[in-house]
PDB file of C-alpha atoms in Angstrom:
ATOM      1  CA  MET A  55      35.317   1.311 -20.972  1.00  0.00           C
ATOM      2  CA  SER A  56      32.330  -0.997 -21.469  1.00  0.00           C
ATOM      3  CA  HIS A  57      31.532  -0.753 -17.741  1.00  0.00           C
ATOM      4  CA  ASP A  58      31.439   3.058 -17.953  1.00  0.00           C
ATOM      5  CA  VAL A  59      29.097   2.916 -20.951  1.00  0.00           C
ATOM      6  CA  ARG A  60      26.749   0.518 -19.129  1.00  0.00           C
ATOM      7  CA  ALA A  61      26.794   2.700 -16.020  1.00  0.00           C
ATOM      8  CA  ALA A  62      26.077   5.853 -18.031  1.00  0.00           C
ATOM      9  CA  MET A  63      23.280   4.061 -19.872  1.00  0.00           C
ATOM     10  CA  SER A  64      21.746   3.011 -16.549  1.00  0.00           C
ATOM     11  CA  GLU A  65      21.959   6.610 -15.318  1.00  0.00           C
ATOM     12  CA  LEU A  66      20.247   7.833 -18.489  1.00  0.00           C
ATOM     13  CA  PHE A  67      17.429   5.272 -18.176  1.00  0.00           C
ATOM     14  CA  ALA A  68      16.947   6.140 -14.507  1.00  0.00           C
ATOM     15  CA  ALA A  69      16.710   9.855 -15.347  1.00  0.00           C
ATOM     16  CA  GLU A  70      14.165   9.077 -18.065  1.00  0.00           C
ATOM     17  CA  ARG A  71      12.076   6.990 -15.625  1.00  0.00           C
ATOM     18  CA  ARG A  72      12.164   9.845 -13.100  1.00  0.00           C
ATOM     19  CA  LEU A  73      11.048  12.260 -15.797  1.00  0.00           C
ATOM     20  CA  ARG A  74       8.159   9.975 -16.785  1.00  0.00           C
ATOM     21  CA  GLY A  75       7.088   9.729 -13.151  1.00  0.00           C
ATOM     22  CA  ARG A  76       7.024  13.441 -12.419  1.00  0.00           C
ATOM     23  CA  ASP A  77       3.684  15.146 -12.078  1.00  0.00           C
ATOM     24  CA  PRO A  78       3.283  18.848 -12.607  1.00  0.00           C
ATOM     25  CA  HIS A  79       4.174  20.852  -9.517  1.00  0.00           C
ATOM     26  CA  ARG A  80       1.925  23.782 -10.368  1.00  0.00           C
ATOM     27  CA  PRO A  81      -1.699  23.801 -11.484  1.00  0.00           C
ATOM     28  CA  GLY A  82      -1.919  24.163 -15.249  1.00  0.00           C
ATOM     29  CA  GLU A  83       1.570  22.792 -15.886  1.00  0.00           C
ATOM     30  CA  LEU A  84       1.824  19.826 -18.233  1.00  0.00           C
ATOM     31  CA  SER A  85       3.302  16.522 -17.085  1.00  0.00           C
ATOM     32  CA  ALA A  86       6.170  14.892 -18.984  1.00  0.00           C
ATOM     33  CA  ALA A  87       3.754  12.269 -20.354  1.00  0.00           C
ATOM     34  CA  GLN A  88       1.350  14.959 -21.575  1.00  0.00           C
ATOM     35  CA  VAL A  89       4.167  16.843 -23.282  1.00  0.00           C
ATOM     36  CA  ARG A  90       5.383  13.618 -24.920  1.00  0.00           C
ATOM     37  CA  ALA A  91       1.875  12.849 -26.192  1.00  0.00           C
ATOM     38  CA  LEU A  92       1.353  16.388 -27.481  1.00  0.00           C
ATOM     39  CA  PHE A  93       4.714  16.360 -29.282  1.00  0.00           C
ATOM     40  CA  GLN A  94       3.746  13.048 -30.900  1.00  0.00           C
ATOM     41  CA  LEU A  95       0.415  14.492 -31.963  1.00  0.00           C
ATOM     42  CA  GLU A  96       2.147  17.547 -33.378  1.00  0.00           C
ATOM     43  CA  ARG A  97       4.640  15.420 -35.368  1.00  0.00           C
ATOM     44  CA  GLY A  98       1.934  13.420 -37.108  1.00  0.00           C
ATOM     45  CA  GLU A  99      -1.478  14.183 -38.420  1.00  0.00           C
ATOM     46  CA  ALA A 100      -4.610  13.960 -36.316  1.00  0.00           C
ATOM     47  CA  CYS A 101      -5.202  10.391 -35.175  1.00  0.00           C
ATOM     48  CA  THR A 102      -7.216   8.180 -32.848  1.00  0.00           C
ATOM     49  CA  ALA A 103      -6.455   7.959 -29.146  1.00  0.00           C
ATOM     50  CA  GLY A 104      -5.189   4.398 -29.663  1.00  0.00           C
ATOM     51  CA  GLU A 105      -2.746   5.473 -32.367  1.00  0.00           C
ATOM     52  CA  LEU A 106      -1.531   8.337 -30.191  1.00  0.00           C
ATOM     53  CA  ALA A 107      -1.068   5.978 -27.225  1.00  0.00           C
ATOM     54  CA  LYS A 108       1.209   3.783 -29.367  1.00  0.00           C
ATOM     55  CA  ARG A 109       3.216   6.766 -30.614  1.00  0.00           C
ATOM     56  CA  ALA A 110       3.658   8.154 -27.080  1.00  0.00           C
ATOM     57  CA  ASP A 111       4.334   4.731 -25.514  1.00  0.00           C
ATOM     58  CA  LEU A 112       1.349   4.962 -23.146  1.00  0.00           C
ATOM     59  CA  SER A 113      -1.506   2.589 -22.373  1.00  0.00           C
ATOM     60  CA  PRO A 114      -4.825   3.303 -24.132  1.00  0.00           C
ATOM     61  CA  ALA A 115      -6.540   3.765 -20.739  1.00  0.00           C
ATOM     62  CA  SER A 116      -3.910   6.302 -19.641  1.00  0.00           C
ATOM     63  CA  MET A 117      -4.243   8.082 -22.961  1.00  0.00           C
ATOM     64  CA  THR A 118      -8.023   8.381 -22.647  1.00  0.00           C
ATOM     65  CA  ALA A 119      -7.767   9.905 -19.172  1.00  0.00           C
ATOM     66  CA  MET A 120      -4.976  12.199 -20.342  1.00  0.00           C
ATOM     67  CA  LEU A 121      -6.992  13.346 -23.363  1.00  0.00           C
ATOM     68  CA  ASP A 122      -9.922  14.153 -21.076  1.00  0.00           C
ATOM     69  CA  GLN A 123      -7.647  16.504 -19.122  1.00  0.00           C
ATOM     70  CA  LEU A 124      -6.021  17.982 -22.224  1.00  0.00           C
ATOM     71  CA  GLU A 125      -9.403  18.590 -23.832  1.00  0.00           C
ATOM     72  CA  GLN A 126     -10.666  20.346 -20.687  1.00  0.00           C
ATOM     73  CA  THR A 127      -7.641  22.665 -20.758  1.00  0.00           C
ATOM     74  CA  GLY A 128      -8.094  23.395 -24.467  1.00  0.00           C
ATOM     75  CA  MET A 129      -4.905  21.701 -25.689  1.00  0.00           C
ATOM     76  CA  VAL A 130      -6.623  19.111 -27.895  1.00  0.00           C
ATOM     77  CA  GLU A 131      -9.967  18.547 -29.500  1.00  0.00           C
ATOM     78  CA  ARG A 132     -11.746  15.313 -30.342  1.00  0.00           C
ATOM     79  CA  ARG A 133     -14.195  14.828 -33.176  1.00  0.00           C
ATOM     80  CA  ARG A 134     -15.853  11.931 -34.960  1.00  0.00           C
ATOM     81  CA  SER A 135     -14.079  10.755 -38.090  1.00  0.00           C
ATOM     82  CA  ASP A 136     -15.769  11.724 -41.347  1.00  0.00           C
ATOM     83  CA  ARG A 137     -14.814   8.357 -42.848  1.00  0.00           C
ATOM     84  CA  ASP A 138     -15.702   6.101 -39.910  1.00  0.00           C
ATOM     85  CA  ARG A 139     -18.123   7.610 -37.398  1.00  0.00           C
ATOM     86  CA  ARG A 140     -17.064   4.987 -34.807  1.00  0.00           C
ATOM     87  CA  GLN A 141     -13.597   6.533 -34.608  1.00  0.00           C
ATOM     88  CA  VAL A 142     -12.781   9.638 -32.614  1.00  0.00           C
ATOM     89  CA  ILE A 143      -9.956  11.738 -34.036  1.00  0.00           C
ATOM     90  CA  VAL A 144      -7.672  13.782 -31.782  1.00  0.00           C
ATOM     91  CA  SER A 145      -5.954  16.961 -32.956  1.00  0.00           C
ATOM     92  CA  LEU A 146      -4.070  19.858 -31.419  1.00  0.00           C
ATOM     93  CA  THR A 147      -5.837  23.167 -30.942  1.00  0.00           C
ATOM     94  CA  ASP A 148      -4.202  26.529 -31.597  1.00  0.00           C
ATOM     95  CA  ALA A 149      -3.606  26.770 -27.826  1.00  0.00           C
ATOM     96  CA  GLY A 150      -1.943  23.337 -27.928  1.00  0.00           C
ATOM     97  CA  HIS A 151       0.379  24.454 -30.730  1.00  0.00           C
ATOM     98  CA  GLU A 152       1.255  27.632 -28.833  1.00  0.00           C
ATOM     99  CA  THR A 153       1.928  25.756 -25.595  1.00  0.00           C
ATOM    100  CA  LEU A 154       4.198  23.300 -27.405  1.00  0.00           C
ATOM    101  CA  ALA A 155       6.096  26.109 -29.108  1.00  0.00           C
ATOM    102  CA  VAL A 156       6.886  27.640 -25.713  1.00  0.00           C
ATOM    103  CA  LYS A 157       7.817  24.236 -24.250  1.00  0.00           C
ATOM    104  CA  ARG A 158      10.020  23.404 -27.249  1.00  0.00           C
ATOM    105  CA  ALA A 159      11.853  26.731 -26.978  1.00  0.00           C
ATOM    106  CA  LYS A 160      12.621  26.058 -23.304  1.00  0.00           C
ATOM    107  CA  ILE A 161      13.817  22.518 -24.042  1.00  0.00           C
ATOM    108  CA  GLU A 162      15.977  23.684 -26.951  1.00  0.00           C
ATOM    109  CA  GLN A 163      17.517  26.464 -24.857  1.00  0.00           C
ATOM    110  CA  ARG A 164      18.325  24.069 -22.010  1.00  0.00           C
ATOM    111  CA  THR A 165      19.702  21.471 -24.446  1.00  0.00           C
ATOM    112  CA  ALA A 166      21.959  24.083 -26.051  1.00  0.00           C
ATOM    113  CA  GLU A 167      23.260  25.092 -22.602  1.00  0.00           C
ATOM    114  CA  VAL A 168      23.996  21.492 -21.598  1.00  0.00           C
ATOM    115  CA  LEU A 169      25.674  20.577 -24.908  1.00  0.00           C
ATOM    116  CA  ALA A 170      27.617  23.847 -25.369  1.00  0.00           C
ATOM    117  CA  PRO A 171      30.876  22.500 -23.871  1.00  0.00           C
ATOM    118  CA  TYR A 172      31.105  19.699 -26.461  1.00  0.00           C
ATOM    119  CA  SER A 173      32.678  19.962 -29.907  1.00  0.00           C
ATOM    120  CA  ASP A 174      30.813  19.020 -33.076  1.00  0.00           C
ATOM    121  CA  GLU A 175      32.999  15.916 -33.315  1.00  0.00           C
ATOM    122  CA  GLU A 176      32.071  14.845 -29.780  1.00  0.00           C
ATOM    123  CA  LEU A 177      28.396  15.376 -30.483  1.00  0.00           C
ATOM    124  CA  ASP A 178      28.635  13.418 -33.748  1.00  0.00           C
ATOM    125  CA  ALA A 179      30.224  10.547 -31.825  1.00  0.00           C
ATOM    126  CA  ALA A 180      27.483  10.764 -29.183  1.00  0.00           C
ATOM    127  CA  VAL A 181      24.827  10.513 -31.898  1.00  0.00           C
ATOM    128  CA  ARG A 182      26.467   7.388 -33.338  1.00  0.00           C
ATOM    129  CA  VAL A 183      26.745   5.793 -29.887  1.00  0.00           C
ATOM    130  CA  MET A 184      23.122   6.576 -28.962  1.00  0.00           C
ATOM    131  CA  ARG A 185      21.871   5.129 -32.253  1.00  0.00           C
ATOM    132  CA  SER A 186      23.945   1.989 -31.725  1.00  0.00           C
ATOM    133  CA  LEU A 187      22.538   1.621 -28.208  1.00  0.00           C
ATOM    134  CA  ALA A 188      19.005   2.103 -29.539  1.00  0.00           C
ATOM    135  CA  GLU A 189      19.654  -0.713 -32.048  1.00  0.00           C
ATOM    136  CA  LEU A 190      20.988  -2.866 -29.205  1.00  0.00           C
ATOM    137  CA  LEU A 191      17.863  -2.301 -27.110  1.00  0.00           C
ATOM    138  CA  ASP A 192      15.572  -2.992 -30.054  1.00  0.00           C
ATOM    139  CA  SER A 193      17.411  -6.227 -30.815  1.00  0.00           C
ATOM    140  CA  LEU A 194      17.173  -7.557 -27.238  1.00  0.00           C
ATOM    141  CA  GLY A 195      13.435  -8.174 -27.477  1.00  0.00           C
ATOM    142  CA  ARG A 196      13.629 -10.220 -30.672  1.00  0.00           C
TER     143      ARG A 196
END
């Protein structure tokens, strides 16, 4: 059984790496990294690019380039902090909120389709297993 869990975990990590590496196929479509950053920005309050990079697990340089693109497309706006003029604060625009709402609806629909065959008990067990594996991964770097 342990071998099957390790194999499934490897498959999951590989799928996540592929998702991170995908670029948009159509002009105007957001990349997986952009969506992840926008979801992180939506979950918290407006923040600096550095804080957002940490939340989205991206390098500060990648985040700056990404924010340039997202600002050009109207998804985010940057402004000087009222408290510390050296800091630039990033926030979602109305268009950014709308785009994320559409993206979230698609993700939720697809998730519901994929998980529909499983019982509540199976899903509860999956949640416990995933949280245990997350704890395992976090403990490996200590």
